PDB file of C-alpha atoms in Angstrom:
ATOM      1  CA  MET A 235      20.047 -14.348   3.520  1.00  0.00           C
ATOM      2  CA  SER A 236      16.698 -14.390   3.183  1.00  0.00           C
ATOM      3  CA  CYS A 237      14.330 -11.200   2.813  1.00  0.00           C
ATOM      4  CA  ALA A 238      10.906  -9.956   2.468  1.00  0.00           C
ATOM      5  CA  LEU A 239       9.858  -7.654   0.058  1.00  0.00           C
ATOM      6  CA  ILE A 240       7.406  -4.261   0.950  1.00  0.00           C
ATOM      7  CA  PHE A 241       5.406  -2.373  -1.076  1.00  0.00           C
ATOM      8  CA  PRO A 242       3.841   1.488   0.314  1.00  0.00           C
ATOM      9  CA  GLY A 243       0.680   2.347  -0.319  1.00  0.00           C
ATOM     10  CA  GLN A 244      -1.542   5.714  -1.319  1.00  0.00           C
ATOM     11  CA  GLY A 245       0.296   8.743   0.751  1.00  0.00           C
ATOM     12  CA  SER A 246       3.436   7.548  -0.511  1.00  0.00           C
ATOM     13  CA  GLN A 247       2.897   9.631  -3.871  1.00  0.00           C
ATOM     14  CA  SER A 248       5.393  12.471  -4.828  1.00  0.00           C
ATOM     15  CA  LEU A 249       5.918  14.131  -8.347  1.00  0.00           C
ATOM     16  CA  GLY A 250       8.865  12.655 -10.014  1.00  0.00           C
ATOM     17  CA  MET A 251       8.830   9.206  -8.548  1.00  0.00           C
ATOM     18  CA  GLY A 252      10.962   6.798 -10.759  1.00  0.00           C
ATOM     19  CA  LYS A 253      12.269   8.932 -12.761  1.00  0.00           C
ATOM     20  CA  ASP A 254      15.716   7.880 -12.699  1.00  0.00           C
ATOM     21  CA  PHE A 255      14.519   4.512 -13.159  1.00  0.00           C
ATOM     22  CA  TYR A 256      12.720   5.478 -16.241  1.00  0.00           C
ATOM     23  CA  GLU A 257      15.790   7.451 -17.762  1.00  0.00           C
ATOM     24  CA  ASN A 258      18.723   4.973 -16.683  1.00  0.00           C
ATOM     25  CA  SER A 259      16.821   1.120 -16.319  1.00  0.00           C
ATOM     26  CA  PRO A 260      15.725  -0.034 -19.608  1.00  0.00           C
ATOM     27  CA  LYS A 261      13.524  -2.737 -18.400  1.00  0.00           C
ATOM     28  CA  ALA A 262      11.694   0.281 -15.886  1.00  0.00           C
ATOM     29  CA  LYS A 263      11.528   2.412 -18.728  1.00  0.00           C
ATOM     30  CA  ALA A 264       9.674  -0.312 -20.860  1.00  0.00           C
ATOM     31  CA  LEU A 265       7.588  -1.324 -18.190  1.00  0.00           C
ATOM     32  CA  LEU A 266       6.185   2.388 -17.797  1.00  0.00           C
ATOM     33  CA  ASP A 267       5.490   2.834 -21.462  1.00  0.00           C
ATOM     34  CA  GLU A 268       4.176  -0.867 -21.755  1.00  0.00           C
ATOM     35  CA  ALA A 269       1.170   0.129 -18.912  1.00  0.00           C
ATOM     36  CA  SER A 270       0.868   3.632 -20.374  1.00  0.00           C
ATOM     37  CA  GLU A 271      -0.227   2.039 -23.562  1.00  0.00           C
ATOM     38  CA  TYR A 272      -2.027  -0.600 -22.142  1.00  0.00           C
ATOM     39  CA  SER A 273      -3.905   1.390 -19.473  1.00  0.00           C
ATOM     40  CA  LYS A 274      -4.255   4.687 -21.605  1.00  0.00           C
ATOM     41  CA  ILE A 275      -2.898   6.719 -18.703  1.00  0.00           C
ATOM     42  CA  ASP A 276      -0.112   8.846 -19.653  1.00  0.00           C
ATOM     43  CA  PHE A 277       2.135   8.057 -17.407  1.00  0.00           C
ATOM     44  CA  LYS A 278       4.945  10.316 -18.340  1.00  0.00           C
ATOM     45  CA  ARG A 279       2.969  13.015 -17.699  1.00  0.00           C
ATOM     46  CA  LEU A 280       1.227  11.969 -13.911  1.00  0.00           C
ATOM     47  CA  LEU A 281       4.421  11.274 -12.806  1.00  0.00           C
ATOM     48  CA  PHE A 282       7.357  13.764 -14.274  1.00  0.00           C
ATOM     49  CA  THR A 283       4.989  16.971 -15.140  1.00  0.00           C
ATOM     50  CA  GLN A 284       2.921  18.970 -12.625  1.00  0.00           C
ATOM     51  CA  ASN A 285      -0.379  17.711 -12.466  1.00  0.00           C
ATOM     52  CA  ASP A 286      -3.552  17.864 -10.491  1.00  0.00           C
ATOM     53  CA  ASP A 287      -4.323  14.195 -11.368  1.00  0.00           C
ATOM     54  CA  LEU A 288      -1.117  12.369  -9.014  1.00  0.00           C
ATOM     55  CA  ASN A 289      -3.194  13.027  -5.934  1.00  0.00           C
ATOM     56  CA  LYS A 290      -6.677  11.306  -7.245  1.00  0.00           C
ATOM     57  CA  SER A 291      -7.097   8.185  -5.927  1.00  0.00           C
ATOM     58  CA  GLU A 292      -7.960   6.475  -9.260  1.00  0.00           C
ATOM     59  CA  PHE A 293      -4.560   7.873 -10.797  1.00  0.00           C
ATOM     60  CA  THR A 294      -2.409   7.765  -7.770  1.00  0.00           C
ATOM     61  CA  GLN A 295      -3.236   4.200  -6.706  1.00  0.00           C
ATOM     62  CA  PRO A 296      -1.638   2.657 -10.715  1.00  0.00           C
ATOM     63  CA  ALA A 297       1.488   5.205 -10.030  1.00  0.00           C
ATOM     64  CA  ILE A 298       2.535   4.131  -7.204  1.00  0.00           C
ATOM     65  CA  VAL A 299       2.038   0.573  -8.122  1.00  0.00           C
ATOM     66  CA  LEU A 300       4.141   1.275 -11.358  1.00  0.00           C
ATOM     67  CA  THR A 301       6.681   2.777  -9.494  1.00  0.00           C
ATOM     68  CA  SER A 302       6.999   0.051  -7.159  1.00  0.00           C
ATOM     69  CA  LEU A 303       6.927  -2.225  -9.905  1.00  0.00           C
ATOM     70  CA  MET A 304       9.963  -0.229 -12.026  1.00  0.00           C
ATOM     71  CA  ALA A 305      11.995  -0.323  -8.620  1.00  0.00           C
ATOM     72  CA  TYR A 306      11.865  -3.960  -8.501  1.00  0.00           C
ATOM     73  CA  VAL A 307      12.584  -4.592 -12.365  1.00  0.00           C
ATOM     74  CA  ALA A 308      15.611  -2.012 -12.041  1.00  0.00           C
ATOM     75  CA  LEU A 309      16.860  -4.260  -9.352  1.00  0.00           C
ATOM     76  CA  LEU A 310      16.471  -7.470 -11.217  1.00  0.00           C
ATOM     77  CA  GLU A 311      18.054  -5.958 -13.783  1.00  0.00           C
ATOM     78  CA  ARG A 312      20.976  -5.309 -11.645  1.00  0.00           C
ATOM     79  CA  LYS A 313      20.948  -8.811  -9.957  1.00  0.00           C
ATOM     80  CA  PRO A 314      18.737 -11.249 -12.350  1.00  0.00           C
ATOM     81  CA  ASP A 315      19.603 -13.983  -9.545  1.00  0.00           C
ATOM     82  CA  PHE A 316      17.772 -11.736  -6.600  1.00  0.00           C
ATOM     83  CA  ARG A 317      15.380 -13.778  -4.528  1.00  0.00           C
ATOM     84  CA  HIS A 318      13.052 -13.370  -1.529  1.00  0.00           C
ATOM     85  CA  SER A 319      11.441 -15.077   0.866  1.00  0.00           C
ATOM     86  CA  PHE A 320       7.969 -13.574   0.747  1.00  0.00           C
ATOM     87  CA  THR A 321       5.916 -10.041   0.018  1.00  0.00           C
ATOM     88  CA  LEU A 322       3.683  -7.711   1.566  1.00  0.00           C
ATOM     89  CA  GLY A 323       2.325  -4.331   1.602  1.00  0.00           C
ATOM     90  CA  HIS A 324       0.925  -1.037   2.797  1.00  0.00           C
ATOM     91  CA  SER A 325      -2.773  -1.158   1.689  1.00  0.00           C
ATOM     92  CA  LEU A 326      -2.357  -0.438  -1.903  1.00  0.00           C
ATOM     93  CA  GLY A 327       0.987  -1.966  -1.878  1.00  0.00           C
ATOM     94  CA  GLU A 328      -0.406  -5.825  -1.138  1.00  0.00           C
ATOM     95  CA  PHE A 329      -1.487  -5.484  -4.832  1.00  0.00           C
ATOM     96  CA  SER A 330       2.612  -4.450  -5.971  1.00  0.00           C
ATOM     97  CA  ALA A 331       3.385  -7.395  -3.473  1.00  0.00           C
ATOM     98  CA  LEU A 332       1.014  -9.702  -5.420  1.00  0.00           C
ATOM     99  CA  ALA A 333       2.177  -9.129  -8.697  1.00  0.00           C
ATOM    100  CA  VAL A 334       6.017  -9.766  -7.638  1.00  0.00           C
ATOM    101  CA  ASN A 335       5.120 -13.169  -6.504  1.00  0.00           C
ATOM    102  CA  GLY A 336       2.744 -14.186  -9.390  1.00  0.00           C
ATOM    103  CA  ALA A 337      -0.615 -13.534  -8.305  1.00  0.00           C
ATOM    104  CA  PHE A 338      -1.491 -11.493 -11.859  1.00  0.00           C
ATOM    105  CA  ASP A 339       0.579  -9.935 -14.349  1.00  0.00           C
ATOM    106  CA  PHE A 340       2.425  -6.475 -14.111  1.00  0.00           C
ATOM    107  CA  LEU A 341      -0.376  -4.442 -16.482  1.00  0.00           C
ATOM    108  CA  GLU A 342      -3.239  -6.315 -15.163  1.00  0.00           C
ATOM    109  CA  ALA A 343      -1.973  -5.244 -11.761  1.00  0.00           C
ATOM    110  CA  ILE A 344      -2.013  -1.560 -13.227  1.00  0.00           C
ATOM    111  CA  ILE A 345      -5.006  -1.663 -14.168  1.00  0.00           C
ATOM    112  CA  LEU A 346      -6.853  -3.561 -11.353  1.00  0.00           C
ATOM    113  CA  VAL A 347      -5.550  -0.681  -8.707  1.00  0.00           C
ATOM    114  CA  HIS A 348      -7.014   2.348 -11.371  1.00  0.00           C
ATOM    115  CA  ARG A 349     -10.026   0.637 -10.676  1.00  0.00           C
ATOM    116  CA  ARG A 350      -9.995   0.135  -6.819  1.00  0.00           C
ATOM    117  CA  GLY A 351      -9.396   3.790  -6.955  1.00  0.00           C
ATOM    118  CA  ILE A 352     -12.383   4.946  -8.942  1.00  0.00           C
ATOM    119  CA  TYR A 353     -14.416   2.434  -6.942  1.00  0.00           C
ATOM    120  CA  MET A 354     -13.284   3.756  -3.496  1.00  0.00           C
ATOM    121  CA  GLN A 355     -13.852   7.235  -5.203  1.00  0.00           C
ATOM    122  CA  GLU A 356     -17.642   7.095  -6.187  1.00  0.00           C
ATOM    123  CA  ASP A 357     -17.891   5.012  -2.532  1.00  0.00           C
ATOM    124  CA  CYS A 358     -16.695   8.218  -1.109  1.00  0.00           C
ATOM    125  CA  ALA A 359     -18.283  10.633  -3.471  1.00  0.00           C
ATOM    126  CA  LYS A 360     -22.000  10.157  -1.854  1.00  0.00           C
ATOM    127  CA  ILE A 361     -20.380  10.798   1.444  1.00  0.00           C
ATOM    128  CA  GLU A 362     -18.015  13.222   3.279  1.00  0.00           C
ATOM    129  CA  ALA A 363     -15.339  10.562   4.163  1.00  0.00           C
ATOM    130  CA  GLY A 364     -12.055  11.239   5.477  1.00  0.00           C
ATOM    131  CA  MET A 365      -9.243   9.676   7.646  1.00  0.00           C
ATOM    132  CA  MET A 366      -7.120  11.033  10.547  1.00  0.00           C
ATOM    133  CA  VAL A 367      -3.793   9.654  12.265  1.00  0.00           C
ATOM    134  CA  ILE A 368      -3.342   9.522  15.890  1.00  0.00           C
ATOM    135  CA  LEU A 369       0.036   9.679  17.542  1.00  0.00           C
ATOM    136  CA  GLY A 370       0.655   8.670  20.914  1.00  0.00           C
ATOM    137  CA  LEU A 371      -2.115   6.339  22.154  1.00  0.00           C
ATOM    138  CA  SER A 372      -2.475   2.826  22.472  1.00  0.00           C
ATOM    139  CA  ASP A 373      -4.036   0.269  20.050  1.00  0.00           C
ATOM    140  CA  GLU A 374      -6.543  -0.269  23.174  1.00  0.00           C
ATOM    141  CA  VAL A 375      -7.687   3.208  23.373  1.00  0.00           C
ATOM    142  CA  VAL A 376      -8.302   4.104  20.263  1.00  0.00           C
ATOM    143  CA  GLN A 377     -10.345   0.790  19.593  1.00  0.00           C
ATOM    144  CA  ASN A 378     -12.170   2.170  22.735  1.00  0.00           C
ATOM    145  CA  LEU A 379     -13.394   5.403  21.622  1.00  0.00           C
ATOM    146  CA  CYS A 380     -14.310   3.587  17.931  1.00  0.00           C
ATOM    147  CA  GLU A 381     -16.485   1.604  20.320  1.00  0.00           C
ATOM    148  CA  LEU A 382     -17.675   4.428  21.514  1.00  0.00           C
ATOM    149  CA  ALA A 383     -18.324   6.392  18.462  1.00  0.00           C
ATOM    150  CA  LYS A 384     -20.052   3.172  17.319  1.00  0.00           C
ATOM    151  CA  VAL A 385     -22.784   3.419  20.385  1.00  0.00           C
ATOM    152  CA  GLU A 386     -23.253   7.217  19.543  1.00  0.00           C
ATOM    153  CA  GLY A 387     -24.153   6.443  16.247  1.00  0.00           C
ATOM    154  CA  LYS A 388     -21.016   7.647  14.696  1.00  0.00           C
ATOM    155  CA  SER A 389     -18.856   6.188  11.932  1.00  0.00           C
ATOM    156  CA  ILE A 390     -15.254   6.013  13.066  1.00  0.00           C
ATOM    157  CA  PHE A 391     -13.359   3.291  12.495  1.00  0.00           C
ATOM    158  CA  ALA A 392      -9.619   1.850  12.749  1.00  0.00           C
ATOM    159  CA  ALA A 393      -7.882   1.522   9.606  1.00  0.00           C
ATOM    160  CA  ASN A 394      -4.130   1.461   9.965  1.00  0.00           C
ATOM    161  CA  TYR A 395      -2.177  -0.265  12.355  1.00  0.00           C
ATOM    162  CA  ASN A 396       1.593   1.453  11.807  1.00  0.00           C
ATOM    163  CA  CYS A 397       3.241   1.334  14.378  1.00  0.00           C
ATOM    164  CA  ASP A 398       2.947   1.382  18.609  1.00  0.00           C
ATOM    165  CA  GLY A 399       1.546   4.901  18.807  1.00  0.00           C
ATOM    166  CA  GLN A 400       0.494   5.748  15.238  1.00  0.00           C
ATOM    167  CA  ILE A 401      -2.917   4.386  14.096  1.00  0.00           C
ATOM    168  CA  VAL A 402      -4.964   5.871  11.177  1.00  0.00           C
ATOM    169  CA  VAL A 403      -8.987   6.187  11.715  1.00  0.00           C
ATOM    170  CA  ALA A 404     -11.435   6.196   9.256  1.00  0.00           C
ATOM    171  CA  GLY A 405     -14.649   7.292   8.490  1.00  0.00           C
ATOM    172  CA  LEU A 406     -16.875   9.864   8.168  1.00  0.00           C
ATOM    173  CA  LYS A 407     -15.346  13.870   8.182  1.00  0.00           C
ATOM    174  CA  ALA A 408     -17.901  15.443  10.737  1.00  0.00           C
ATOM    175  CA  HIS A 409     -17.854  12.826  12.935  1.00  0.00           C
ATOM    176  CA  LEU A 410     -13.818  12.392  12.763  1.00  0.00           C
ATOM    177  CA  LEU A 411     -13.548  15.975  13.678  1.00  0.00           C
ATOM    178  CA  GLU A 412     -16.184  15.437  16.245  1.00  0.00           C
ATOM    179  CA  TYR A 413     -14.012  13.273  17.719  1.00  0.00           C
ATOM    180  CA  GLU A 414     -10.519  15.631  17.328  1.00  0.00           C
ATOM    181  CA  ALA A 415     -10.767  16.475  21.130  1.00  0.00           C
ATOM    182  CA  LYS A 416     -11.792  12.977  22.547  1.00  0.00           C
ATOM    183  CA  PHE A 417      -8.618  11.654  20.858  1.00  0.00           C
ATOM    184  CA  LYS A 418      -6.731  14.656  22.422  1.00  0.00           C
ATOM    185  CA  GLU A 419      -8.277  13.965  26.074  1.00  0.00           C
ATOM    186  CA  ALA A 420      -7.436  10.641  26.123  1.00  0.00           C
ATOM    187  CA  GLY A 421      -3.581  11.613  25.846  1.00  0.00           C
ATOM    188  CA  ALA A 422      -3.165  11.657  21.606  1.00  0.00           C
ATOM    189  CA  LYS A 423      -0.348  13.707  21.008  1.00  0.00           C
ATOM    190  CA  ARG A 424      -1.678  14.799  18.465  1.00  0.00           C
ATOM    191  CA  ALA A 425      -4.775  14.104  15.860  1.00  0.00           C
ATOM    192  CA  MET A 426      -4.853  15.380  12.378  1.00  0.00           C
ATOM    193  CA  LEU A 427      -6.904  15.013   9.291  1.00  0.00           C
ATOM    194  CA  LEU A 428      -5.126  13.672   6.532  1.00  0.00           C
ATOM    195  CA  ASN A 429      -5.591  14.911   3.067  1.00  0.00           C
ATOM    196  CA  MET A 430      -7.509  12.117   1.986  1.00  0.00           C
ATOM    197  CA  SER A 431     -10.908  12.077   0.426  1.00  0.00           C
ATOM    198  CA  VAL A 432     -12.230   8.746   0.906  1.00  0.00           C
ATOM    199  CA  ALA A 433     -12.095   6.164   3.894  1.00  0.00           C
ATOM    200  CA  SER A 434     -10.007   3.449   3.415  1.00  0.00           C
ATOM    201  CA  HIS A 435     -10.059   0.171   5.327  1.00  0.00           C
ATOM    202  CA  CYS A 436     -13.363   0.263   6.787  1.00  0.00           C
ATOM    203  CA  PRO A 437     -17.220  -0.467   6.147  1.00  0.00           C
ATOM    204  CA  LEU A 438     -18.228   2.415   4.152  1.00  0.00           C
ATOM    205  CA  LEU A 439     -16.188   0.967   1.261  1.00  0.00           C
ATOM    206  CA  ASN A 440     -18.725  -2.154   0.819  1.00  0.00           C
ATOM    207  CA  GLU A 441     -20.256  -1.699  -2.640  1.00  0.00           C
ATOM    208  CA  ALA A 442     -16.194  -0.795  -3.943  1.00  0.00           C
ATOM    209  CA  SER A 443     -15.549  -4.182  -2.095  1.00  0.00           C
ATOM    210  CA  ASN A 444     -18.100  -6.080  -4.115  1.00  0.00           C
ATOM    211  CA  LYS A 445     -16.841  -4.835  -7.547  1.00  0.00           C
ATOM    212  CA  LEU A 446     -13.224  -5.276  -6.772  1.00  0.00           C
ATOM    213  CA  SER A 447     -13.863  -8.741  -5.744  1.00  0.00           C
ATOM    214  CA  ARG A 448     -15.772  -9.431  -9.210  1.00  0.00           C
ATOM    215  CA  GLU A 449     -12.614  -7.742 -10.889  1.00  0.00           C
ATOM    216  CA  LEU A 450     -10.028  -9.969  -9.005  1.00  0.00           C
ATOM    217  CA  GLU A 451     -12.141 -13.360 -10.115  1.00  0.00           C
ATOM    218  CA  SER A 452     -10.733 -12.644 -13.404  1.00  0.00           C
ATOM    219  CA  VAL A 453      -7.386 -12.025 -13.582  1.00  0.00           C
ATOM    220  CA  LEU A 454      -6.152 -13.854 -10.296  1.00  0.00           C
ATOM    221  CA  LYS A 455      -3.856 -16.990 -11.173  1.00  0.00           C
ATOM    222  CA  PRO A 456      -4.642 -20.668  -9.171  1.00  0.00           C
ATOM    223  CA  SER A 457      -1.457 -19.885  -7.162  1.00  0.00           C
ATOM    224  CA  PHE A 458       1.284 -17.797  -6.014  1.00  0.00           C
ATOM    225  CA  LEU A 459       4.549 -17.348  -3.646  1.00  0.00           C
ATOM    226  CA  PRO A 460       3.473 -16.668  -0.381  1.00  0.00           C
ATOM    227  CA  VAL A 461       1.711 -12.889  -0.124  1.00  0.00           C
ATOM    228  CA  ILE A 462       1.027 -11.690   3.643  1.00  0.00           C
ATOM    229  CA  SER A 463      -2.668 -10.326   4.232  1.00  0.00           C
ATOM    230  CA  ASN A 464      -3.255  -6.706   5.080  1.00  0.00           C
ATOM    231  CA  VAL A 465      -6.338  -8.835   6.807  1.00  0.00           C
ATOM    232  CA  SER A 466      -5.056 -11.211   8.508  1.00  0.00           C
ATOM    233  CA  ALA A 467      -1.141 -10.346   8.943  1.00  0.00           C
ATOM    234  CA  LYS A 468      -0.166 -14.050   8.016  1.00  0.00           C
ATOM    235  CA  PRO A 469       0.773 -15.985   4.641  1.00  0.00           C
ATOM    236  CA  TYR A 470      -1.723 -16.529   1.886  1.00  0.00           C
ATOM    237  CA  GLU A 471      -0.662 -18.398  -1.660  1.00  0.00           C
ATOM    238  CA  ASN A 472      -3.900 -18.920  -3.966  1.00  0.00           C
ATOM    239  CA  LYS A 473      -6.524 -17.780  -5.386  1.00  0.00           C
ATOM    240  CA  SER A 474      -9.679 -18.541  -3.274  1.00  0.00           C
ATOM    241  CA  GLU A 475      -7.915 -17.462  -0.192  1.00  0.00           C
ATOM    242  CA  ALA A 476      -7.059 -14.203  -2.037  1.00  0.00           C
ATOM    243  CA  LEU A 477     -10.486 -13.838  -3.040  1.00  0.00           C
ATOM    244  CA  THR A 478     -11.935 -13.681   0.452  1.00  0.00           C
ATOM    245  CA  LEU A 479      -8.787 -11.893   1.812  1.00  0.00           C
ATOM    246  CA  LEU A 480      -8.848  -9.063  -0.735  1.00  0.00           C
ATOM    247  CA  LYS A 481     -12.694  -8.682  -0.465  1.00  0.00           C
ATOM    248  CA  ALA A 482     -12.326  -8.175   3.299  1.00  0.00           C
ATOM    249  CA  GLN A 483      -9.214  -6.078   2.524  1.00  0.00           C
ATOM    250  CA  LEU A 484     -10.881  -2.867   1.718  1.00  0.00           C
ATOM    251  CA  VAL A 485     -13.667  -2.986   4.669  1.00  0.00           C
ATOM    252  CA  SER A 486     -10.884  -3.771   7.252  1.00  0.00           C
ATOM    253  CA  PRO A 487      -7.962  -2.046   9.415  1.00  0.00           C
ATOM    254  CA  VAL A 488      -4.550  -2.772   8.119  1.00  0.00           C
ATOM    255  CA  LEU A 489      -2.447  -4.917  10.627  1.00  0.00           C
ATOM    256  CA  TYR A 490       0.810  -3.765   8.823  1.00  0.00           C
ATOM    257  CA  LYS A 491       2.414  -3.227  12.269  1.00  0.00           C
ATOM    258  CA  GLN A 492       1.183  -7.165  13.137  1.00  0.00           C
ATOM    259  CA  SER A 493       2.515  -7.947   9.951  1.00  0.00           C
ATOM    260  CA  ILE A 494       6.368  -7.489  10.149  1.00  0.00           C
ATOM    261  CA  LEU A 495       6.085  -8.230  14.320  1.00  0.00           C
ATOM    262  CA  ASN A 496       4.953 -12.055  12.792  1.00  0.00           C
ATOM    263  CA  THR A 497       7.366 -12.159   9.846  1.00  0.00           C
ATOM    264  CA  GLN A 498      10.612 -10.395  11.778  1.00  0.00           C
ATOM    265  CA  ASN A 499      12.209 -13.357  13.072  1.00  0.00           C
ATOM    266  CA  GLU A 500      11.800 -15.375   9.406  1.00  0.00           C
ATOM    267  CA  VAL A 501      14.359 -13.151   7.671  1.00  0.00           C
ATOM    268  CA  ASN A 502      17.502 -11.191   7.613  1.00  0.00           C
ATOM    269  CA  TYR A 503      16.169  -7.556   6.634  1.00  0.00           C
ATOM    270  CA  PHE A 504      13.470  -5.775   4.543  1.00  0.00           C
ATOM    271  CA  VAL A 505      13.484  -4.115   0.910  1.00  0.00           C
ATOM    272  CA  GLU A 506      10.884  -1.283   0.452  1.00  0.00           C
ATOM    273  CA  PHE A 507      10.401  -0.381  -3.261  1.00  0.00           C
ATOM    274  CA  GLY A 508       9.962   2.891  -4.947  1.00  0.00           C
ATOM    275  CA  ALA A 509       9.373   5.033  -1.756  1.00  0.00           C
ATOM    276  CA  SER A 510      10.861   5.167   2.003  1.00  0.00           C
ATOM    277  CA  ILE A 511       7.721   5.403   3.865  1.00  0.00           C
ATOM    278  CA  LEU A 512       7.927   1.958   5.338  1.00  0.00           C
ATOM    279  CA  LYS A 513      11.118   1.748   6.356  1.00  0.00           C
ATOM    280  CA  GLY A 514      10.600   4.388   8.501  1.00  0.00           C
ATOM    281  CA  LEU A 515       7.699   3.056  10.123  1.00  0.00           C
ATOM    282  CA  ASN A 516       9.738  -0.588  10.570  1.00  0.00           C
ATOM    283  CA  LYS A 517      12.249   1.472  12.233  1.00  0.00           C
ATOM    284  CA  LYS A 518       9.841   1.963  15.298  1.00  0.00           C
ATOM    285  CA  ILE A 519       8.426  -1.919  14.782  1.00  0.00           C
ATOM    286  CA  THR A 520      11.547  -4.223  14.432  1.00  0.00           C
ATOM    287  CA  GLN A 521      15.106  -4.143  14.420  1.00  0.00           C
ATOM    288  CA  LYS A 522      15.797  -5.774  11.661  1.00  0.00           C
ATOM    289  CA  GLU A 523      17.417  -3.450   8.518  1.00  0.00           C
ATOM    290  CA  THR A 524      14.860  -1.933   6.355  1.00  0.00           C
ATOM    291  CA  TYR A 525      16.411  -0.889   2.702  1.00  0.00           C
ATOM    292  CA  ALA A 526      14.619   1.477   0.364  1.00  0.00           C
ATOM    293  CA  LEU A 527      14.856   1.307  -3.211  1.00  0.00           C
ATOM    294  CA  THR A 528      13.973   4.832  -4.946  1.00  0.00           C
ATOM    295  CA  ASN A 529      16.929   4.912  -7.614  1.00  0.00           C
ATOM    296  CA  LEU A 530      19.511   3.450  -9.163  1.00  0.00           C
ATOM    297  CA  GLY A 531      21.996   4.683  -6.880  1.00  0.00           C
ATOM    298  CA  GLU A 532      20.472   3.039  -3.812  1.00  0.00           C
ATOM    299  CA  ILE A 533      20.094  -0.099  -5.606  1.00  0.00           C
ATOM    300  CA  ASP A 534      23.880  -0.192  -6.101  1.00  0.00           C
ATOM    301  CA  GLU A 535      24.188   0.369  -2.504  1.00  0.00           C
ATOM    302  CA  PHE A 536      21.858  -2.385  -1.035  1.00  0.00           C
ATOM    303  CA  LEU A 537      23.624  -4.698  -3.267  1.00  0.00           C
ATOM    304  CA  LYS A 538      26.849  -3.459  -2.017  1.00  0.00           C
ATOM    305  CA  ALA A 539      25.513  -4.279   1.139  1.00  0.00           C
ATOM    306  CA  ILE A 540      24.047  -7.998   1.253  1.00  0.00           C
ATOM    307  CA  GLN A 541      27.136  -8.934  -0.472  1.00  0.00           C
TER     308      GLN A 541
END
């Protein structure tokens, strides 16, 4: 049976994530220890002890990618011959997907997303940026309201197409708050600011996109196994395509829903690594099964299920 591997993005972090892998999977433990040494980030402290850094983008991003990769190596430790058709990720998760499919080394991925978080924070430190989840409106209605905001000189952009009836918009926090009532008047069940200090996947991150593009140039391999792009919802598998698509990724909306719909007929199931956020979204998008692997018990249950 064929499957696609899916990887969560920022917002999936939680204290203690990856601990079961660290304590019970030698390969996962080795990966965390190597990542700590390579990046000079104390991941044991960051992931397993109370701290204020886990929710800061520059640390959140490498923590999530590392946890996803620990889950992946723990699975391979149990089943070395496990194979997949392609990978995809939600926002930040696209970098986990790229690492697993050989676009760059695991440790390079950790450093890359650490810098990605710094660049995003730097861009948004100059402005009061934010993100807002909109529930209960169609894509078209949200897009029309974003266009209206643009005409009015306001910065509000569709950022994440998560599933039908759930879109995240990004922009200046003051403009988002101004439009909260407009979203509700249009029929939104909810329009709620998220606990984010960055405005991901919109033009406010142009400088971060340019900086990240320069980083990618030096680490991307010439070719790799297919990865589904957040920007196009289609596969790509070489450095040239990756440089174009990943430069655009920070300033373009995440087409997650579209990616699942485009690929669901090519696989029997999806497997999420390190969290269960995407499993919840997938239930609203596709009838195909999604397995979430957040500890070794879930890996064992998954392997029994696919026998």
